[in-house]
XYZ file of C-alpha atoms in Angstrom:
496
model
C 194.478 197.392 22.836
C 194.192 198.638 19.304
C 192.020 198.119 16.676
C 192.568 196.600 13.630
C 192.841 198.828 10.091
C 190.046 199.447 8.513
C 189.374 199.902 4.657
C 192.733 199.657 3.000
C 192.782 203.098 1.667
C 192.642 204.649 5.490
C 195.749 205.351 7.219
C 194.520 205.241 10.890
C 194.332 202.693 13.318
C 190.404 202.788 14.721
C 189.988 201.294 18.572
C 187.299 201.305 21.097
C 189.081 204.198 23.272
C 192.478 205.164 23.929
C 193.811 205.836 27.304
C 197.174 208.444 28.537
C 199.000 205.845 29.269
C 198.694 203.542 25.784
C 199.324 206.747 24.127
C 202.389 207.175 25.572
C 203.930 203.964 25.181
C 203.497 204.047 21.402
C 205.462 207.543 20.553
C 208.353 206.425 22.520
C 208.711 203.341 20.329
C 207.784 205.015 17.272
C 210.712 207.284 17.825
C 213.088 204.222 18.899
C 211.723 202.392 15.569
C 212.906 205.044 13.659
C 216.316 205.403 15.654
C 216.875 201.281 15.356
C 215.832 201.490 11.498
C 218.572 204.050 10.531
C 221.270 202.174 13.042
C 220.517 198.649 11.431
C 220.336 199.755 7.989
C 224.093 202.051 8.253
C 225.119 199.056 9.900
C 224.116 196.441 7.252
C 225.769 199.187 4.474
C 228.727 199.023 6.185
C 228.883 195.653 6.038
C 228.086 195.352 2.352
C 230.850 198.069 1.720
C 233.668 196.139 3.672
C 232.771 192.794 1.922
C 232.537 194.561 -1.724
C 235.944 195.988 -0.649
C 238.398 193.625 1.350
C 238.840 191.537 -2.144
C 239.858 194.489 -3.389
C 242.251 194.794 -0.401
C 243.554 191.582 -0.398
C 244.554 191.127 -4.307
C 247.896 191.886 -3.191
C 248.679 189.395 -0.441
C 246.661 187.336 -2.927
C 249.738 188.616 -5.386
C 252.351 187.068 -2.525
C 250.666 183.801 -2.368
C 249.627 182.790 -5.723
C 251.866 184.980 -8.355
C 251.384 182.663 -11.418
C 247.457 182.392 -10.861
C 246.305 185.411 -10.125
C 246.639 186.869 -13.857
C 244.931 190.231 -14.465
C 241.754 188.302 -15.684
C 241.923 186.404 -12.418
C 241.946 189.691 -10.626
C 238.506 191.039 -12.586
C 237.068 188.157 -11.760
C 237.380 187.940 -8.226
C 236.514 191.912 -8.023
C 233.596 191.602 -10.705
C 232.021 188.652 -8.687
C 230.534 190.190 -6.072
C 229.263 193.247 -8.220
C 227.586 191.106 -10.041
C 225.708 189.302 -7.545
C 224.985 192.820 -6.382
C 223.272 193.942 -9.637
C 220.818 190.734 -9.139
C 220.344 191.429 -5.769
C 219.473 194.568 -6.268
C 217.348 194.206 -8.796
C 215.572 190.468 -7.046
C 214.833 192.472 -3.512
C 213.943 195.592 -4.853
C 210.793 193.767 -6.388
C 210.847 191.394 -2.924
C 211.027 194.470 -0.856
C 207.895 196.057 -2.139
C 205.530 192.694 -2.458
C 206.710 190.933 0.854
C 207.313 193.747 3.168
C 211.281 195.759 3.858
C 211.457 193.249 6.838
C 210.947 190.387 4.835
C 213.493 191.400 2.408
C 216.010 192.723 4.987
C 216.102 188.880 6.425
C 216.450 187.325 3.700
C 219.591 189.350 2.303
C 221.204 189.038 5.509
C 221.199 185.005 5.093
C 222.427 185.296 1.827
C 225.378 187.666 2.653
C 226.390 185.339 5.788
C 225.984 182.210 3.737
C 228.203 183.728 1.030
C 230.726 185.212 4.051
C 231.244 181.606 5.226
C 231.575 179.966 1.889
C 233.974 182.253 1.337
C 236.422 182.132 3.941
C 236.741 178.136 3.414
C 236.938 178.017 -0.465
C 239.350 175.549 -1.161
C 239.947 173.545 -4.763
C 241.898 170.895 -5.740
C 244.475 173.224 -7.402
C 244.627 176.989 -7.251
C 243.103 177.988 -10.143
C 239.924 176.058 -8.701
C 239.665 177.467 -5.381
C 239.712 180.941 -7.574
C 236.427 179.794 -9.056
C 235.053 178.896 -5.670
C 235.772 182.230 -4.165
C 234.154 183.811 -7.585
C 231.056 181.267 -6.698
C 230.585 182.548 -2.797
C 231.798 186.233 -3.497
C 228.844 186.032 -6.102
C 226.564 184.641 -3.616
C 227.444 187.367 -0.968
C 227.186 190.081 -3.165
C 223.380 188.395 -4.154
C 222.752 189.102 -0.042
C 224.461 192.460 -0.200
C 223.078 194.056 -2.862
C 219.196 193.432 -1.297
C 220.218 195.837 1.787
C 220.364 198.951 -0.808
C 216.378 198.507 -1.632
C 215.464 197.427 1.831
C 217.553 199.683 3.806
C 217.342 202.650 1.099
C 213.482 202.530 0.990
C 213.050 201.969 4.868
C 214.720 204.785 5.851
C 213.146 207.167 3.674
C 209.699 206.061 5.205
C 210.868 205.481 8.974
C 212.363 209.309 8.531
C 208.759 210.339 7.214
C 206.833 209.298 10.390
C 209.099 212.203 12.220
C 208.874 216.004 11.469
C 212.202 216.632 12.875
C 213.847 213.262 11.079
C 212.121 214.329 7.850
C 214.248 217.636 7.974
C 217.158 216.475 8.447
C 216.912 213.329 6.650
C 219.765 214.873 3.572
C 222.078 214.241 6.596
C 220.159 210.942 7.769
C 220.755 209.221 4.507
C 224.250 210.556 4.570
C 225.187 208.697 7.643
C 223.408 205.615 6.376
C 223.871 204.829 2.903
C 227.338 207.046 2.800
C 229.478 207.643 6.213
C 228.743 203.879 6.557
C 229.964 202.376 3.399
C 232.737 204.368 4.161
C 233.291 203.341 7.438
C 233.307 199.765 5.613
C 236.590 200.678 2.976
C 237.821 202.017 5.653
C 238.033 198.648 7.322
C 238.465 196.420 4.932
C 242.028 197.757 4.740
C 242.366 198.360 8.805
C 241.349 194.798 9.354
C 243.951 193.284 6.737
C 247.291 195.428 8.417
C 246.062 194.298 11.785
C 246.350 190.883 11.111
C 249.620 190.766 9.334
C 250.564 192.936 12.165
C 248.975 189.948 14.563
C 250.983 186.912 12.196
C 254.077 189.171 12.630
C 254.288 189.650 8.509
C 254.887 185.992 8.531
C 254.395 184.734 4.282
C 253.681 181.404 5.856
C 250.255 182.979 7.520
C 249.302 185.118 4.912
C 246.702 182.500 4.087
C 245.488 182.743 7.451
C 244.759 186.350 7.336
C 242.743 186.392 4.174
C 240.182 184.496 5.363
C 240.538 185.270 8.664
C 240.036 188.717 6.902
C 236.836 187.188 4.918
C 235.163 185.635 7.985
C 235.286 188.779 10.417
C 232.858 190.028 7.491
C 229.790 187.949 8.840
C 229.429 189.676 12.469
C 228.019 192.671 11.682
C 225.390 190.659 9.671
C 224.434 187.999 12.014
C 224.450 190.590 15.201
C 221.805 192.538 13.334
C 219.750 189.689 12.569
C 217.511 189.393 14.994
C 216.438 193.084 15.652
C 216.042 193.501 11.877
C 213.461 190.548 12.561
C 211.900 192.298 14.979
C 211.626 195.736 12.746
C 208.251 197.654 12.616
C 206.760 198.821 9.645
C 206.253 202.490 8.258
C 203.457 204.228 8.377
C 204.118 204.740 4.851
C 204.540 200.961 3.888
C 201.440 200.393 5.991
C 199.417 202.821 4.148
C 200.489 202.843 0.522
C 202.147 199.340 0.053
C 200.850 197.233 -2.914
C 201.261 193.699 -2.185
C 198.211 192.039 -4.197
C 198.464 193.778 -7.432
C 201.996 194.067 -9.706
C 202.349 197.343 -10.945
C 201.719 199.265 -14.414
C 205.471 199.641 -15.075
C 204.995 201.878 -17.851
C 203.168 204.140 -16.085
C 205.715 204.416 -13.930
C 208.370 205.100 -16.618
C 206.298 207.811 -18.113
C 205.716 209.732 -14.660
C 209.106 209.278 -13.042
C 211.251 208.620 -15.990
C 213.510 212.038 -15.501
C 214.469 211.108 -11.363
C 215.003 207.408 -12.751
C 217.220 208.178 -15.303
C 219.215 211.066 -13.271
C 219.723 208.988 -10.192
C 220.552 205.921 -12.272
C 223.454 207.560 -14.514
C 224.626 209.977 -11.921
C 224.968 206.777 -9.409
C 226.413 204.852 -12.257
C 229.147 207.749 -12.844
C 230.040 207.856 -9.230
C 230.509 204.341 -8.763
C 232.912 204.424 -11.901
C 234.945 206.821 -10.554
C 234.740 205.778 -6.709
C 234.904 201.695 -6.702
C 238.264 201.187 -8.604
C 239.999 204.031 -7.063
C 238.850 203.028 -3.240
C 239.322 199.242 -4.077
C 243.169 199.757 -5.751
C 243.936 202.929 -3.267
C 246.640 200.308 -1.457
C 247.847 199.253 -5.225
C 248.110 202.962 -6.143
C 249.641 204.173 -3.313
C 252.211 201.581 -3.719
C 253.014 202.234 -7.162
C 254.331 206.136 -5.734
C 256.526 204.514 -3.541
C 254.012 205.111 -0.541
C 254.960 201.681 0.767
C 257.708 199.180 0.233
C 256.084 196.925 2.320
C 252.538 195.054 2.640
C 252.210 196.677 6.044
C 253.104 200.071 4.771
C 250.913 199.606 1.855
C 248.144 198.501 3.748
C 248.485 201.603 6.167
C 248.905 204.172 3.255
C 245.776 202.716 1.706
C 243.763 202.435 4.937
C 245.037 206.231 5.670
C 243.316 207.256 1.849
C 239.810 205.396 2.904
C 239.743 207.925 5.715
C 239.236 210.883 3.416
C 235.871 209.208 2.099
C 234.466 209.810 5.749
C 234.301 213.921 5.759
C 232.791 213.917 2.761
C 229.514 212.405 3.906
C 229.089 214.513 6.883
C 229.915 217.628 4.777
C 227.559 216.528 1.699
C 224.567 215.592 4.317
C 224.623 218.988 6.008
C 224.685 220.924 2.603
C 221.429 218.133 0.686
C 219.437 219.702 3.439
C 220.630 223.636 3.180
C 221.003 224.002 -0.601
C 219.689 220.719 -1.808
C 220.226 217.291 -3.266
C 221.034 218.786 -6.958
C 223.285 221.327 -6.123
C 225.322 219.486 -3.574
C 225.446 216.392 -5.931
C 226.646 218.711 -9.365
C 229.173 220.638 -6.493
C 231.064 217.614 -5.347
C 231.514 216.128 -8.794
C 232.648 219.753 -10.150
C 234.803 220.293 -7.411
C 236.344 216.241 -7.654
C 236.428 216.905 -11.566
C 238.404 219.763 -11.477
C 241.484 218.543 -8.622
C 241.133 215.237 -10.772
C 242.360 217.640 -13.784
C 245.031 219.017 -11.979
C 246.328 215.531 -10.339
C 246.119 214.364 -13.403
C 248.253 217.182 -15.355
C 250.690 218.128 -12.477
C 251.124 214.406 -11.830
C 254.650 213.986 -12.442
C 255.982 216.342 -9.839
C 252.844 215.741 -7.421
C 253.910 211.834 -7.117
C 257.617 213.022 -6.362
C 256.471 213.899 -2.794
C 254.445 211.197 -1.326
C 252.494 212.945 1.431
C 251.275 215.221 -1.299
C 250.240 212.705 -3.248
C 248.572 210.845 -0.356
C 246.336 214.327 0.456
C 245.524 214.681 -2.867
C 244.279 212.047 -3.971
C 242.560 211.463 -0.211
C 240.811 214.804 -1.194
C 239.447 213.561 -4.634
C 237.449 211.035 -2.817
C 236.185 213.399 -0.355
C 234.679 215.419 -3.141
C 232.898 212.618 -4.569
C 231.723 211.824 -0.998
C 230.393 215.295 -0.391
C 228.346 215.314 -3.835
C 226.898 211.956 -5.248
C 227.832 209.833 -2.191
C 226.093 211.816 0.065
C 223.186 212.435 -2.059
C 222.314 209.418 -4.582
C 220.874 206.536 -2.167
C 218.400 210.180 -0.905
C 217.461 210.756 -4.845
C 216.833 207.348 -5.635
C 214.046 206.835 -2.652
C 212.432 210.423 -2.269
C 211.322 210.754 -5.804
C 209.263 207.638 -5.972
C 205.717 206.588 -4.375
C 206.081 204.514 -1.997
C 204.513 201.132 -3.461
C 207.234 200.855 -6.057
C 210.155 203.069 -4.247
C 212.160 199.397 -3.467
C 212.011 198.497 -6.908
C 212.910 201.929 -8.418
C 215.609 202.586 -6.244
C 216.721 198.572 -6.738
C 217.037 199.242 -10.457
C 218.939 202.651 -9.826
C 221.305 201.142 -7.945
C 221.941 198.158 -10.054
C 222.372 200.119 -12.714
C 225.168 202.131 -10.683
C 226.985 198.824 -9.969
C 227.411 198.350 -13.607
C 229.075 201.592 -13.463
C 231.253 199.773 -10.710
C 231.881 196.985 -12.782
C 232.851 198.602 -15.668
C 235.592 200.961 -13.381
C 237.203 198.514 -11.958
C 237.272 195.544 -15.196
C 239.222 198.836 -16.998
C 241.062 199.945 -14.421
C 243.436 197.230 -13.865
C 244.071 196.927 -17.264
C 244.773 200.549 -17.676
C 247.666 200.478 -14.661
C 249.045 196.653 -16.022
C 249.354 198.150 -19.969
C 251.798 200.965 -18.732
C 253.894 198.061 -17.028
C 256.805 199.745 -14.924
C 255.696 202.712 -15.671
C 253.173 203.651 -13.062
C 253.192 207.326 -13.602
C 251.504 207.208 -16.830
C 248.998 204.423 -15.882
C 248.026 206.493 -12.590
C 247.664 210.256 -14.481
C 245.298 208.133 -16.774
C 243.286 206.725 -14.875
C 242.883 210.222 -12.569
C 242.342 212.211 -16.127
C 239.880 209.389 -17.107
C 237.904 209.825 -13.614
C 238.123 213.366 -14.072
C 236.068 213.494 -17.478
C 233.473 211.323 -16.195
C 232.916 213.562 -13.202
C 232.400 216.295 -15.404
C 229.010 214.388 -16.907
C 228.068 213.436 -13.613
C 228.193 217.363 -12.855
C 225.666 217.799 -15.742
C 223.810 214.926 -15.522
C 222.463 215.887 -11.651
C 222.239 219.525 -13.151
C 219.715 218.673 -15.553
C 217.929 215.570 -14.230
C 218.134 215.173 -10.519
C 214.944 217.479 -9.890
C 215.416 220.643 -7.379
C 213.153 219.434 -5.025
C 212.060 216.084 -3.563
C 208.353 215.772 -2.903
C 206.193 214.909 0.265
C 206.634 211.280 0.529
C 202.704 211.086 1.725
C 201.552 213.598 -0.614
C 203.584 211.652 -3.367
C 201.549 208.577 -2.732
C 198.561 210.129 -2.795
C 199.368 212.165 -6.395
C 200.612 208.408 -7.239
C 196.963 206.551 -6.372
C 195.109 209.417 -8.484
C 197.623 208.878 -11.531
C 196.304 205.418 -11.950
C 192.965 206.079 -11.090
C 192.867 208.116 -13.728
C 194.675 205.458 -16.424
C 191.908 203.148 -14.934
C 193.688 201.138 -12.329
C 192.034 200.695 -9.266
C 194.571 198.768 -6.206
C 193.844 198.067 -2.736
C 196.523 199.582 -0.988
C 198.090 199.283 2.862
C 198.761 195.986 4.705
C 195.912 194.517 6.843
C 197.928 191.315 6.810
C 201.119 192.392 9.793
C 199.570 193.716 12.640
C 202.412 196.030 14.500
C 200.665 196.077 18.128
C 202.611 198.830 19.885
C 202.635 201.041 16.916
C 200.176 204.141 16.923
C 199.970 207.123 14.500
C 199.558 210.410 15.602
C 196.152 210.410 13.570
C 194.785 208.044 15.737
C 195.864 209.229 19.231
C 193.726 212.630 17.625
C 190.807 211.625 16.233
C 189.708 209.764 19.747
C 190.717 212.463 21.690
């Protein structure tokens, strides 16, 4: 069997002796570890995305069943709700994530998201205006459990990827899939899931109730069908050899040495999400507002068709963050998205005249921001940090970005309601709006996302000496969760 650790700054396992066959056993899961860490963690992102969308979705059967409620303030609620609670959680288990352990943190925000899922799809109130407020209460509380899986899953699959030479080289494209192709996957179904049950309830008004929370509830299985391999999850070498548990952090320290990544990821992640949350969450209203759809179904299906166009993106920005880099893909997709935005935005008036135009169009100008920032910002938010504060680093980055969310979509309903009947005007300014912002993001990565990320072990190690030398002295690693069946390659060697 093997040994235990020794002094916490060693990275090997030492044992008596080491036979073929124990060897063996070890690699195999090591590479399944890694394989079930970046399956678990797209799934969970998924999730998050199609539970941070379907309200989103759903406003406008929402606008069929409760017309004198659901004012425009009602609407910002319900939408802000759950972007709040992911700002906490993002910020709660990104500091949870590096003191108890990724698995720790990754089971505890999948019991709050399923707890919030469930309280959700049975809000009632004794009027309408009150079972508003208890959907703001569980979306909230959901969004608390969601917004953990962006530290957790961010941080664990930049380390998983790191025990691998051949995961570490493609991980651009890993992280694509993950943090990217799978939120995607998640708009995508938050409006496939809605026109599938009205299809079901035969467009019936009288079950339109029915499908919203039917809608809402679907939202817990990918959760709860993860749960129990996520409690099973190994740790990283990386975690196992550089984690900080005992010992809270010299913050400042950190500011001062990584203050140009944190501030790059941060305001490029908070310019995407401005520009990608309101137009992915109203692509149904928008599309309807061209005459894309008369009906809910047709509405439904035209925005649904739109969410598709965020899926290219991510395979076509993770192949080009490992040829050319994270920086140049990031500054290329919001260049190329600024620029179409421009030309949506001008040309609008005879674009929205032909409806399948439109629909490609604007489909395309989520692509781009796909193929630069949403491909690359969950990748520059976790490589550029050691790895004893990466969860918390990349927790803050991303909070930060959900205020960019936030602010997108509190504006951007107002900005389509002020125009009234007029849709064309309220549409070309929201795309010139976009636009401008994408234009900063462009600079932004250009002159703070650095060119190249660093050696996540070498990283750690350049990390350790930094506060040696500003007279901190940690005990690093975990002696505390013993992982029996995992091995490093280190210690297969050095008793051979």
């Amino acid at each position: 069997m093997p040994g235990k650790y020794g002094a916490a700054n060693k990275d090997v396992l030492t044992a008596p002796e080491v036979d073929v066959e124990e060897v063996r056993t070890p690699v195999l899961y090591s590479k399944r570890s890694i394989f079930f860490m970046v399956l678990f963690s797209g799934l969970a992102i998924g999730s998050d995305a199609y539970n941070s969308a379907l309200m989103g979705q759903l406003l406008l059967l929402f606008g069929e069943l409760y017309p004198d409620t659901l004012t425009v303030a009602t609407q910002s609620q319900l939408t802000n709700a759950f972007i709040i609670g992911l700002i906490i959680g993002m910020l709660a288990f990104g500091f949870i994530s590096d003191r108890l352990g990724r698995k720790s943190g990754a089971v505890l925000t999948t019991l709050f998201l399923s707890v919030g899922i469930i309280m959700t799809a049975v809000s009632h109130g004794t009027s309408q205006k009150g079972m508003f407020w208890m959907l703001t209460i569980s979306r909230g509380i959901a969004g608390f459990g969601a917004g953990g899986e962006y530290p957790v899953s961010g941080a664990g699959t930049a380390e998983s990827t790191d025990d691998s030479a051949r995961a570490r080289k493609h991980r651009g494209f890993i992280f694509a899939m993950v943090a990217d192709v799978s939120a995607s996957l998640g708009f995508v179904f938050s409006g496939l899931v809605p026109l599938l049950l009205l299809l079901c309830f035969k467009q019936r008004a009288s079950d339109y109730e029915k499908v919203w929370r039917i809608a809402f509830a679907l939202g817990i299985i990918p959760p709860v069908s993860i749960f129990w391999f996520r409690y099973r999850m190994a740790m990283s070498s990386a975690e196992r050899r550089s984690s900080s548990r005992k010992t809270i952090m010299p913050y400042h320290l950190a500011i001062r040495r990584y203050w140009r990544p944190l501030l790059g990821s941060a305001a490029a992640w908070f310019i995407y999400n401005y520009i990608a949350y309101p137009f992915g969450l109203f692509s149904s209203t928008i599309s309807a507002s061209v005459g894309a759809g008369d009906t809910l179904v047709k509405s439904y299906g035209w925005g649904t068709l739109i969410n598709c166009f965020y899926l290219p993106g991510g395979f076509i920005g993770g192949y080009l963050s490992d040829k050319i880099g994270r920086r140049r893909t990031m500054a290329l997709g919001f260049g190329l998205q600024a620029i179409l935005g421009f030309i949506m935005g001008g040309c609008l008036e005879y674009i929205q005249k032909r409806t399948a135009l439109f629909i490609v169009l604007y489909g395309l100008f989520l692509t781009l921001g796909e193929v630069g920032p949403g491909a690359t910002i969950v990748a520059t938010s976790s490589e550029f940090f050691p790895t004893s504060i990466r969860g918390q680093m990349l927790g803050l980055c991303a909070a930060f970005s959900k205020a960019g969310a936030a602010i997108g979509t509190s504006v951007f309903k107002p900005i389509l309601a002020s125009y009234g009947d007029n849709a064309f005007r309220g549409n070309q300014a929201v795309f010139l709006i976009g636009s401008g912002f994408a234009v900063l993001g462009m600079l932004v990565a250009w002159f703070f996302i650095p060119a190249h990320p660093p050696m996540l072990e070498e990283e750690d190690a350049d990390w350790k000496t930094y506060l040696r030398d500003h007279g901190y002295e940690i005990e690093w690693g975990d002696t505390q969760a013993p992982d029996p069946k995992h091995v490093t390659f280190d210690a297969v060697r050095d008793k051979m």
